mmCIF file of C-alpha atoms in Angstrom:
data_model
loop_
_atom_site.group_PDB
_atom_site.id
_atom_site.type_symbol
_atom_site.label_atom_id
_atom_site.label_comp_id
_atom_site.label_asym_id
_atom_site.label_seq_id
_atom_site.Cartn_x
_atom_site.Cartn_y
_atom_site.Cartn_z
ATOM 1 C CA MET A 17 -133.497 61.300 138.851
ATOM 2 C CA MET A 18 -133.540 58.036 137.233
ATOM 3 C CA SER A 19 -129.638 57.829 137.496
ATOM 4 C CA GLU A 20 -129.748 57.539 141.282
ATOM 5 C CA LEU A 21 -132.005 54.600 141.325
ATOM 6 C CA LYS A 22 -131.066 51.267 142.273
ATOM 7 C CA ARG A 23 -131.081 48.537 139.654
ATOM 8 C CA THR A 24 -131.558 44.731 139.287
ATOM 9 C CA PRO A 25 -129.660 42.479 137.221
ATOM 10 C CA LEU A 26 -132.260 42.592 134.385
ATOM 11 C CA ASN A 27 -132.195 46.482 134.245
ATOM 12 C CA GLU A 28 -130.330 46.615 130.897
ATOM 13 C CA TYR A 29 -132.548 44.033 129.496
ATOM 14 C CA TYR A 30 -135.732 46.313 130.494
ATOM 15 C CA HIS A 31 -134.159 49.130 128.434
ATOM 16 C CA GLU A 32 -133.566 46.909 125.511
ATOM 17 C CA HIS A 33 -137.106 45.546 125.468
ATOM 18 C CA GLY A 34 -138.645 48.920 125.879
ATOM 19 C CA ALA A 35 -140.390 48.132 129.075
ATOM 20 C CA LYS A 36 -142.020 51.110 130.717
ATOM 21 C CA LEU A 37 -139.710 51.943 133.858
ATOM 22 C CA VAL A 38 -140.947 53.689 137.010
ATOM 23 C CA ASP A 39 -139.288 54.726 140.359
ATOM 24 C CA PHE A 40 -140.660 52.156 142.909
ATOM 25 C CA GLY A 41 -139.111 52.105 146.620
ATOM 26 C CA GLY A 42 -135.901 53.659 145.240
ATOM 27 C CA TRP A 43 -135.485 50.969 142.452
ATOM 28 C CA GLU A 44 -136.070 51.520 138.737
ATOM 29 C CA MET A 45 -138.489 48.744 137.775
ATOM 30 C CA PRO A 46 -140.957 47.851 135.055
ATOM 31 C CA VAL A 47 -144.647 48.804 135.582
ATOM 32 C CA GLN A 48 -145.597 47.083 132.477
ATOM 33 C CA PHE A 49 -144.137 45.335 129.228
ATOM 34 C CA SER A 50 -147.174 45.053 127.099
ATOM 35 C CA SER A 51 -150.230 45.908 128.955
ATOM 36 C CA ILE A 52 -151.268 45.652 132.700
ATOM 37 C CA LYS A 53 -154.486 43.790 131.643
ATOM 38 C CA GLU A 54 -152.678 41.348 129.199
ATOM 39 C CA GLU A 55 -150.251 40.561 131.829
ATOM 40 C CA HIS A 56 -152.598 40.369 134.693
ATOM 41 C CA THR A 57 -154.448 37.828 132.458
ATOM 42 C CA ALA A 58 -151.636 35.730 131.517
ATOM 43 C CA VAL A 59 -151.011 35.177 135.171
ATOM 44 C CA ARG A 60 -154.588 34.242 135.773
ATOM 45 C CA GLU A 61 -155.021 31.725 133.038
ATOM 46 C CA ASP A 62 -151.422 30.668 132.008
ATOM 47 C CA VAL A 63 -148.258 31.884 133.359
ATOM 48 C CA GLY A 64 -146.237 35.065 133.932
ATOM 49 C CA ILE A 65 -142.835 35.935 135.134
ATOM 50 C CA PHE A 66 -141.716 39.018 137.424
ATOM 51 C CA ASP A 67 -138.480 40.285 138.489
ATOM 52 C CA VAL A 68 -138.509 40.632 142.080
ATOM 53 C CA SER A 69 -135.050 41.115 142.709
ATOM 54 C CA HIS A 70 -135.429 44.417 144.374
ATOM 55 C CA MET A 71 -136.759 42.539 147.287
ATOM 56 C CA GLY A 72 -134.217 42.595 150.249
ATOM 57 C CA GLU A 73 -132.620 39.572 151.751
ATOM 58 C CA ILE A 74 -131.446 39.955 155.381
ATOM 59 C CA ARG A 75 -129.147 36.809 156.947
ATOM 60 C CA VAL A 76 -129.516 36.415 160.701
ATOM 61 C CA THR A 77 -127.154 33.684 162.450
ATOM 62 C CA GLY A 78 -125.451 33.037 165.494
ATOM 63 C CA SER A 79 -126.075 30.732 168.552
ATOM 64 C CA GLU A 80 -129.017 32.958 169.590
ATOM 65 C CA ALA A 81 -130.474 33.649 166.124
ATOM 66 C CA GLU A 82 -133.731 31.860 166.834
ATOM 67 C CA GLU A 83 -134.489 33.868 170.142
ATOM 68 C CA PHE A 84 -133.344 37.143 168.564
ATOM 69 C CA LEU A 85 -135.938 36.731 165.948
ATOM 70 C CA ASN A 86 -138.528 35.574 168.205
ATOM 71 C CA TYR A 87 -138.056 38.780 170.066
ATOM 72 C CA ALA A 88 -137.975 41.030 166.803
ATOM 73 C CA LEU A 89 -140.899 39.360 164.890
ATOM 74 C CA THR A 90 -144.588 39.079 165.629
ATOM 75 C CA ASN A 91 -145.030 35.264 164.308
ATOM 76 C CA ASP A 92 -143.554 32.297 166.228
ATOM 77 C CA VAL A 93 -140.111 31.518 164.590
ATOM 78 C CA THR A 94 -139.618 28.231 166.702
ATOM 79 C CA LYS A 95 -142.191 26.637 164.508
ATOM 80 C CA LEU A 96 -140.013 26.933 161.330
ATOM 81 C CA THR A 97 -138.353 23.772 159.935
ATOM 82 C CA ASP A 98 -136.096 23.946 157.122
ATOM 83 C CA VAL A 99 -138.797 23.212 154.248
ATOM 84 C CA LYS A 100 -141.404 25.414 155.939
ATOM 85 C CA ALA A 101 -141.119 29.305 155.522
ATOM 86 C CA GLN A 102 -143.503 31.714 157.490
ATOM 87 C CA TYR A 103 -145.155 35.069 156.815
ATOM 88 C CA THR A 104 -144.692 37.585 159.639
ATOM 89 C CA THR A 105 -144.100 41.203 160.496
ATOM 90 C CA ILE A 106 -141.595 43.491 162.267
ATOM 91 C CA ALA A 107 -143.700 45.627 164.713
ATOM 92 C CA ASN A 108 -142.794 48.725 166.369
ATOM 93 C CA GLU A 109 -143.766 49.344 170.388
ATOM 94 C CA LYS A 110 -147.310 50.675 169.580
ATOM 95 C CA GLY A 111 -147.770 47.402 167.306
ATOM 96 C CA GLY A 112 -147.658 49.126 163.883
ATOM 97 C CA VAL A 113 -146.293 47.396 161.080
ATOM 98 C CA ILE A 114 -142.837 48.423 160.272
ATOM 99 C CA ASP A 115 -142.614 45.689 157.398
ATOM 100 C CA ASP A 116 -144.444 42.294 156.639
ATOM 101 C CA LEU A 117 -141.898 39.461 155.436
ATOM 102 C CA VAL A 118 -141.343 35.932 154.760
ATOM 103 C CA ILE A 119 -138.759 34.021 156.831
ATOM 104 C CA TYR A 120 -136.645 30.973 155.788
ATOM 105 C CA LYS A 121 -134.674 28.472 157.897
ATOM 106 C CA LEU A 122 -131.775 27.462 155.919
ATOM 107 C CA ALA A 123 -130.240 25.479 158.871
ATOM 108 C CA GLU A 124 -130.144 25.478 162.624
ATOM 109 C CA ASN A 125 -129.387 29.126 163.561
ATOM 110 C CA ASP A 126 -129.460 30.470 160.017
ATOM 111 C CA TYR A 127 -132.246 32.264 158.702
ATOM 112 C CA LEU A 128 -133.094 34.317 155.902
ATOM 113 C CA LEU A 129 -135.530 37.349 155.937
ATOM 114 C CA ILE A 130 -137.363 38.805 152.827
ATOM 115 C CA PRO A 131 -138.269 42.339 153.451
ATOM 116 C CA ASN A 132 -139.929 44.634 151.022
ATOM 117 C CA ALA A 133 -137.596 46.600 148.552
ATOM 118 C CA GLY A 134 -138.124 50.023 149.975
ATOM 119 C CA ASN A 135 -137.744 49.052 153.526
ATOM 120 C CA THR A 136 -134.759 46.776 153.323
ATOM 121 C CA GLU A 137 -132.153 49.274 154.804
ATOM 122 C CA SER A 138 -134.593 50.419 157.473
ATOM 123 C CA ASP A 139 -135.533 47.029 158.537
ATOM 124 C CA PHE A 140 -131.635 46.045 158.706
ATOM 125 C CA ALA A 141 -131.015 49.106 160.938
ATOM 126 C CA TRP A 142 -134.013 48.224 163.044
ATOM 127 C CA LEU A 143 -132.773 44.821 163.755
ATOM 128 C CA LYS A 144 -129.109 45.601 164.228
ATOM 129 C CA ALA A 145 -130.168 48.217 166.910
ATOM 130 C CA ILE A 146 -131.656 45.403 168.928
ATOM 131 C CA GLU A 147 -129.296 44.063 171.710
ATOM 132 C CA GLY A 148 -128.680 41.404 173.981
ATOM 133 C CA TYR A 149 -128.587 38.319 171.576
ATOM 134 C CA ASP A 150 -125.644 36.463 170.406
ATOM 135 C CA ALA A 151 -126.883 37.096 166.595
ATOM 136 C CA VAL A 152 -125.237 38.573 163.548
ATOM 137 C CA VAL A 153 -127.403 40.410 161.174
ATOM 138 C CA GLU A 154 -126.296 41.102 157.646
ATOM 139 C CA ASN A 155 -127.762 42.577 154.525
ATOM 140 C CA VAL A 156 -126.984 40.234 151.756
ATOM 141 C CA SER A 157 -129.538 41.455 149.150
ATOM 142 C CA ALA A 158 -126.531 41.991 146.823
ATOM 143 C CA ASP A 159 -125.905 38.132 146.713
ATOM 144 C CA TYR A 160 -129.453 37.347 145.279
ATOM 145 C CA GLY A 161 -131.249 37.776 142.175
ATOM 146 C CA GLN A 162 -135.009 36.850 142.608
ATOM 147 C CA LEU A 163 -137.766 35.837 139.982
ATOM 148 C CA ALA A 164 -141.288 35.090 140.390
ATOM 149 C CA VAL A 165 -142.943 32.660 137.947
ATOM 150 C CA GLN A 166 -146.950 32.597 138.760
ATOM 151 C CA GLY A 167 -150.137 31.256 137.118
ATOM 152 C CA PRO A 168 -151.631 27.955 136.481
ATOM 153 C CA SER A 169 -149.082 26.696 134.021
ATOM 154 C CA ALA A 170 -146.003 27.770 136.370
ATOM 155 C CA ARG A 171 -145.514 24.586 138.203
ATOM 156 C CA ALA A 172 -145.156 22.744 134.773
ATOM 157 C CA LEU A 173 -142.748 25.503 133.198
ATOM 158 C CA VAL A 174 -140.500 25.244 136.374
ATOM 159 C CA GLN A 175 -140.541 21.592 136.758
ATOM 160 C CA LYS A 176 -139.271 21.224 133.074
ATOM 161 C CA PHE A 177 -136.011 22.410 133.824
ATOM 162 C CA THR A 178 -135.331 20.689 137.249
ATOM 163 C CA GLU A 179 -134.839 17.233 138.359
ATOM 164 C CA THR A 180 -136.405 18.090 141.976
ATOM 165 C CA ASP A 181 -139.993 17.051 142.377
ATOM 166 C CA LEU A 182 -142.104 20.095 142.843
ATOM 167 C CA SER A 183 -145.458 18.349 142.625
ATOM 168 C CA GLY A 184 -145.757 18.113 146.553
ATOM 169 C CA LEU A 185 -144.657 21.893 147.369
ATOM 170 C CA LYS A 186 -147.505 23.706 149.090
ATOM 171 C CA MET A 187 -147.859 27.459 150.222
ATOM 172 C CA PHE A 188 -144.922 28.722 152.149
ATOM 173 C CA ASN A 189 -142.912 25.273 151.408
ATOM 174 C CA PHE A 190 -139.327 25.674 149.886
ATOM 175 C CA VAL A 191 -136.507 23.576 148.869
ATOM 176 C CA THR A 192 -132.755 24.725 148.876
ATOM 177 C CA ASP A 193 -130.012 23.551 146.530
ATOM 178 C CA VAL A 194 -132.056 23.044 143.738
ATOM 179 C CA GLN A 195 -130.535 22.856 140.107
ATOM 180 C CA VAL A 196 -132.738 24.750 137.502
ATOM 181 C CA ASP A 197 -131.214 24.390 134.008
ATOM 182 C CA GLY A 198 -127.644 24.046 135.827
ATOM 183 C CA LYS A 199 -128.227 26.958 138.025
ATOM 184 C CA ASP A 200 -128.558 26.739 141.893
ATOM 185 C CA VAL A 201 -131.478 28.244 143.191
ATOM 186 C CA ILE A 202 -133.801 28.405 146.375
ATOM 187 C CA ILE A 203 -137.268 27.493 145.100
ATOM 188 C CA SER A 204 -140.236 28.863 147.383
ATOM 189 C CA GLN A 205 -143.853 28.977 147.187
ATOM 190 C CA SER A 206 -144.920 32.130 148.524
ATOM 191 C CA GLY A 207 -146.683 33.761 145.770
ATOM 192 C CA TYR A 208 -148.279 37.212 145.803
ATOM 193 C CA THR A 209 -151.043 37.035 142.973
ATOM 194 C CA GLY A 210 -153.387 34.457 144.158
ATOM 195 C CA GLU A 211 -152.354 31.689 141.904
ATOM 196 C CA ASP A 212 -149.875 28.909 141.826
ATOM 197 C CA GLY A 213 -146.214 29.282 141.452
ATOM 198 C CA PHE A 214 -142.822 29.886 142.763
ATOM 199 C CA GLU A 215 -140.258 32.361 143.747
ATOM 200 C CA LEU A 216 -136.540 31.418 142.568
ATOM 201 C CA TYR A 217 -133.809 32.803 144.553
ATOM 202 C CA CYS A 218 -130.787 32.778 142.395
ATOM 203 C CA LYS A 219 -127.079 34.306 141.825
ATOM 204 C CA PRO A 220 -127.372 37.858 140.497
ATOM 205 C CA GLU A 221 -125.449 36.852 137.536
ATOM 206 C CA ASP A 222 -127.869 33.756 136.567
ATOM 207 C CA THR A 223 -130.985 36.103 136.785
ATOM 208 C CA VAL A 224 -131.058 37.256 133.369
ATOM 209 C CA ASP A 225 -130.486 33.652 131.703
ATOM 210 C CA LEU A 226 -133.183 32.092 134.039
ATOM 211 C CA TRP A 227 -135.495 35.051 133.021
ATOM 212 C CA LYS A 228 -134.938 34.286 129.310
ATOM 213 C CA LEU A 229 -135.122 30.622 129.613
ATOM 214 C CA PHE A 230 -138.771 31.044 131.219
ATOM 215 C CA VAL A 231 -139.793 33.756 128.848
ATOM 216 C CA ASP A 232 -138.541 31.559 125.800
ATOM 217 C CA ASN A 233 -140.713 28.603 127.068
ATOM 218 C CA GLY A 234 -143.989 30.657 127.220
ATOM 219 C CA ALA A 235 -143.905 32.669 130.319
ATOM 220 C CA LEU A 236 -145.298 36.285 129.776
ATOM 221 C CA GLU A 237 -142.873 39.173 131.006
ATOM 222 C CA CYS A 238 -144.852 41.080 133.836
ATOM 223 C CA GLY A 239 -144.515 44.355 135.500
ATOM 224 C CA LEU A 240 -145.541 46.052 138.989
ATOM 225 C CA GLY A 241 -148.850 46.946 137.495
ATOM 226 C CA ALA A 242 -150.116 43.497 136.990
ATOM 227 C CA ARG A 243 -148.556 42.836 140.327
ATOM 228 C CA ASP A 244 -150.480 45.053 142.012
ATOM 229 C CA THR A 245 -153.889 44.045 140.490
ATOM 230 C CA LEU A 246 -153.253 40.374 140.931
ATOM 231 C CA ARG A 247 -152.381 41.029 144.586
ATOM 232 C CA LEU A 248 -155.368 43.188 145.204
ATOM 233 C CA GLU A 249 -157.904 40.885 143.618
ATOM 234 C CA ALA A 250 -156.214 37.936 146.054
ATOM 235 C CA GLY A 251 -156.954 40.002 148.779
ATOM 236 C CA LEU A 252 -153.284 40.401 149.738
ATOM 237 C CA PRO A 253 -152.082 43.392 151.824
ATOM 238 C CA LEU A 254 -149.270 45.992 150.615
ATOM 239 C CA HIS A 255 -146.838 47.563 153.089
ATOM 240 C CA GLY A 256 -146.660 51.338 152.625
ATOM 241 C CA GLN A 257 -150.657 51.302 151.975
ATOM 242 C CA ASP A 258 -152.435 48.731 153.649
ATOM 243 C CA LEU A 259 -149.853 48.100 156.131
ATOM 244 C CA SER A 260 -147.991 50.892 157.748
ATOM 245 C CA PRO A 261 -146.210 51.571 160.996
ATOM 246 C CA GLU A 262 -149.460 53.403 162.142
ATOM 247 C CA ILE A 263 -151.487 50.203 161.060
ATOM 248 C CA THR A 264 -151.170 47.067 163.409
ATOM 249 C CA PRO A 265 -151.497 43.631 162.087
ATOM 250 C CA LEU A 266 -154.527 43.249 163.931
ATOM 251 C CA GLU A 267 -156.173 46.115 161.948
ATOM 252 C CA ALA A 268 -154.961 44.796 158.782
ATOM 253 C CA ARG A 269 -156.435 41.227 159.287
ATOM 254 C CA ILE A 270 -153.170 39.431 159.308
ATOM 255 C CA GLY A 271 -153.728 38.301 162.873
ATOM 256 C CA PHE A 272 -152.376 34.800 162.129
ATOM 257 C CA ALA A 273 -148.848 36.347 161.870
ATOM 258 C CA VAL A 274 -149.076 37.562 165.599
ATOM 259 C CA LYS A 275 -148.440 35.108 168.379
ATOM 260 C CA VAL A 276 -149.179 37.115 171.458
ATOM 261 C CA ASP A 277 -148.644 34.018 174.168
ATOM 262 C CA LYS A 278 -145.197 33.326 172.637
ATOM 263 C CA GLY A 279 -143.483 35.084 175.295
ATOM 264 C CA ASP A 280 -141.963 38.732 175.030
ATOM 265 C CA PHE A 281 -141.483 40.289 171.561
ATOM 266 C CA ILE A 282 -141.500 43.961 170.361
ATOM 267 C CA GLY A 283 -145.072 45.398 170.203
ATOM 268 C CA GLN A 284 -146.413 42.264 172.348
ATOM 269 C CA PRO A 285 -148.312 44.293 175.133
ATOM 270 C CA ALA A 286 -149.995 46.684 172.403
ATOM 271 C CA LEU A 287 -151.085 43.642 169.990
ATOM 272 C CA LYS A 288 -152.120 41.359 173.080
ATOM 273 C CA GLU A 289 -154.427 44.263 174.319
ATOM 274 C CA GLN A 290 -155.833 44.567 170.785
ATOM 275 C CA LYS A 291 -156.432 40.662 170.457
ATOM 276 C CA GLU A 292 -158.314 40.875 173.750
ATOM 277 C CA ASN A 293 -160.131 43.850 173.203
ATOM 278 C CA GLY A 294 -160.870 44.231 169.317
ATOM 279 C CA ALA A 295 -158.709 46.625 167.193
ATOM 280 C CA PRO A 296 -160.243 49.961 166.704
ATOM 281 C CA ARG A 297 -159.957 50.011 163.057
ATOM 282 C CA ARG A 298 -160.431 47.104 160.356
ATOM 283 C CA LEU A 299 -159.038 46.773 156.806
ATOM 284 C CA SER A 300 -162.132 45.828 154.839
ATOM 285 C CA GLY A 301 -162.637 44.871 151.385
ATOM 286 C CA PHE A 302 -165.157 46.986 149.079
ATOM 287 C CA GLU A 303 -166.463 47.478 145.883
ATOM 288 C CA ILE A 304 -167.959 50.477 144.283
ATOM 289 C CA THR A 305 -171.685 50.429 143.158
ATOM 290 C CA GLY A 306 -171.384 53.711 141.366
ATOM 291 C CA LYS A 307 -169.073 54.814 138.676
ATOM 292 C CA GLY A 308 -165.380 55.438 139.621
ATOM 293 C CA ILE A 309 -162.210 54.140 140.655
ATOM 294 C CA ALA A 310 -161.049 54.651 144.507
ATOM 295 C CA ARG A 311 -157.348 55.358 145.198
ATOM 296 C CA THR A 312 -155.297 55.416 148.079
ATOM 297 C CA ASP A 313 -156.118 57.987 150.790
ATOM 298 C CA TYR A 314 -159.423 58.793 149.199
ATOM 299 C CA GLU A 315 -161.948 59.457 152.405
ATOM 300 C CA VAL A 316 -164.612 57.161 153.256
ATOM 301 C CA TYR A 317 -168.130 58.543 154.767
ATOM 302 C CA ASP A 318 -171.171 56.864 156.035
ATOM 303 C CA THR A 319 -174.438 57.899 154.258
ATOM 304 C CA GLU A 320 -174.938 60.786 156.865
ATOM 305 C CA GLY A 321 -171.802 62.453 155.926
ATOM 306 C CA ASN A 322 -169.531 61.405 158.856
ATOM 307 C CA LYS A 323 -165.818 60.262 158.242
ATOM 308 C CA VAL A 324 -165.300 56.671 159.009
ATOM 309 C CA GLY A 325 -162.021 55.901 157.445
ATOM 310 C CA TYR A 326 -160.149 56.170 154.341
ATOM 311 C CA VAL A 327 -158.893 54.022 151.328
ATOM 312 C CA THR A 328 -155.740 52.341 151.393
ATOM 313 C CA SER A 329 -155.476 50.255 147.949
ATOM 314 C CA GLY A 330 -158.066 50.773 145.123
ATOM 315 C CA THR A 331 -158.183 49.594 141.411
ATOM 316 C CA GLN A 332 -160.391 48.321 138.583
ATOM 317 C CA SER A 333 -160.266 44.385 138.724
ATOM 318 C CA PRO A 334 -159.233 43.017 135.307
ATOM 319 C CA THR A 335 -160.572 39.568 136.251
ATOM 320 C CA THR A 336 -164.165 40.405 137.947
ATOM 321 C CA LYS A 337 -164.779 43.610 136.130
ATOM 322 C CA ARG A 338 -165.462 45.222 139.273
ATOM 323 C CA SER A 339 -163.936 48.612 141.091
ATOM 324 C CA ILE A 340 -162.499 46.996 144.102
ATOM 325 C CA GLY A 341 -160.210 48.129 147.082
ATOM 326 C CA PHE A 342 -159.468 48.062 150.798
ATOM 327 C CA ALA A 343 -160.815 50.929 153.368
ATOM 328 C CA LEU A 344 -159.363 51.266 157.116
ATOM 329 C CA VAL A 345 -162.468 52.189 158.624
ATOM 330 C CA ASP A 346 -163.756 52.350 162.198
ATOM 331 C CA THR A 347 -164.528 48.680 163.389
ATOM 332 C CA ASP A 348 -167.837 49.558 164.845
ATOM 333 C CA PHE A 349 -168.939 50.825 161.382
ATOM 334 C CA TYR A 350 -168.155 47.851 159.410
ATOM 335 C CA GLU A 351 -170.718 45.319 158.318
ATOM 336 C CA LEU A 352 -170.766 43.037 155.027
ATOM 337 C CA ASP A 353 -172.815 44.704 152.374
ATOM 338 C CA LYS A 354 -173.257 47.885 154.419
ATOM 339 C CA GLU A 355 -173.327 50.734 151.948
ATOM 340 C CA PHE A 356 -170.985 53.853 152.430
ATOM 341 C CA ILE A 357 -169.803 56.747 150.398
ATOM 342 C CA ILE A 358 -166.000 57.345 148.909
ATOM 343 C CA LYS A 359 -165.153 60.881 147.974
ATOM 344 C CA VAL A 360 -163.708 60.360 144.455
ATOM 345 C CA ARG A 361 -162.319 63.520 143.192
ATOM 346 C CA ASN A 362 -164.847 65.644 144.915
ATOM 347 C CA LYS A 363 -167.639 63.533 143.960
ATOM 348 C CA ASP A 364 -169.752 61.251 146.428
ATOM 349 C CA VAL A 365 -169.588 57.736 144.989
ATOM 350 C CA PRO A 366 -171.466 54.893 146.565
ATOM 351 C CA ALA A 367 -169.466 51.688 147.514
ATOM 352 C CA LYS A 368 -170.389 48.729 149.593
ATOM 353 C CA PHE A 369 -168.364 46.246 151.936
ATOM 354 C CA VAL A 370 -167.820 42.763 150.267
ATOM 355 C CA LYS A 371 -165.894 39.628 151.143
ATOM 356 C CA THR A 372 -162.277 39.220 150.288
ATOM 357 C CA PRO A 373 -160.615 37.866 148.433
ATOM 358 C CA PHE A 374 -162.219 39.449 145.407
ATOM 359 C CA HIS A 375 -161.117 36.851 143.130
ATOM 360 C CA LYS A 376 -160.255 33.093 144.115
ATOM 361 C CA ASN A 377 -158.997 30.699 141.521
#
């Protein structure tokens, strides 16, 4: 039932502007406005805007907030500064990824975590259940709207409406207390498209005005469809497909977000063992050399007919015109350019392993 879905501050706008809406992680979200291809191309060549207000916000404060987060997360929280964000994961005892997220240090002992939309409540419950630290965990998702302005023209567009100099902002940098067209925002560069651009965290009531401001000044409205094709071309994993509680960060090849020597944290023994002895499986980029598009859960076989893994993500790449994807395969099986078979609707379709990202700007 659409009526039971959560809605972002832009929901009414979607209905008025005829966006094609879907259920995404319990949220009513636009999959496209014009066409996925048009929206995808706008982000690669000019500028597009995404509503990402469905993403969660969890605040952690208290005298032991840093120690608490260093135990709860796989990356090293002590390396954060008030201008440098961090990509990290929440792992379970087996090292599986409960969620991947971005963390900001707003001030001393004051942190903001950005979990994936469908995981916000379960992440919040998981963090709340960790005992033994003077730390307060709050779900503050209702206090924020969030927009992503992405593409080669994104920086110039956002700069037009703020006095804050954005020219030096690099990947995983952020600035707080920025005025954009008179509205107070946090600007972060941690995009999910492989292009330049920013995330803007604003008050929920300012979301629609900021959206209209950027759209009126040249940003094309984009939905989840283009977001998925863009992130896959950029070789970025998606939680629920390429990352899951059954897949470790080392198997997913995001080992840079795991610091096994920083001290005790949840999942550390399992992840340390994998780091030392190698992960049994490997998230691997591929392209289809025959005809067809690989979708999530399609089975992967070697040329002798032995099952060696499965597809986690797949799409037709609008930029490269290739049929691409990620497969989780036995580590011993992987080799660059190696050929194998994907079962696409009971047909044996040939594919081969390729380097990622599939597209680099």
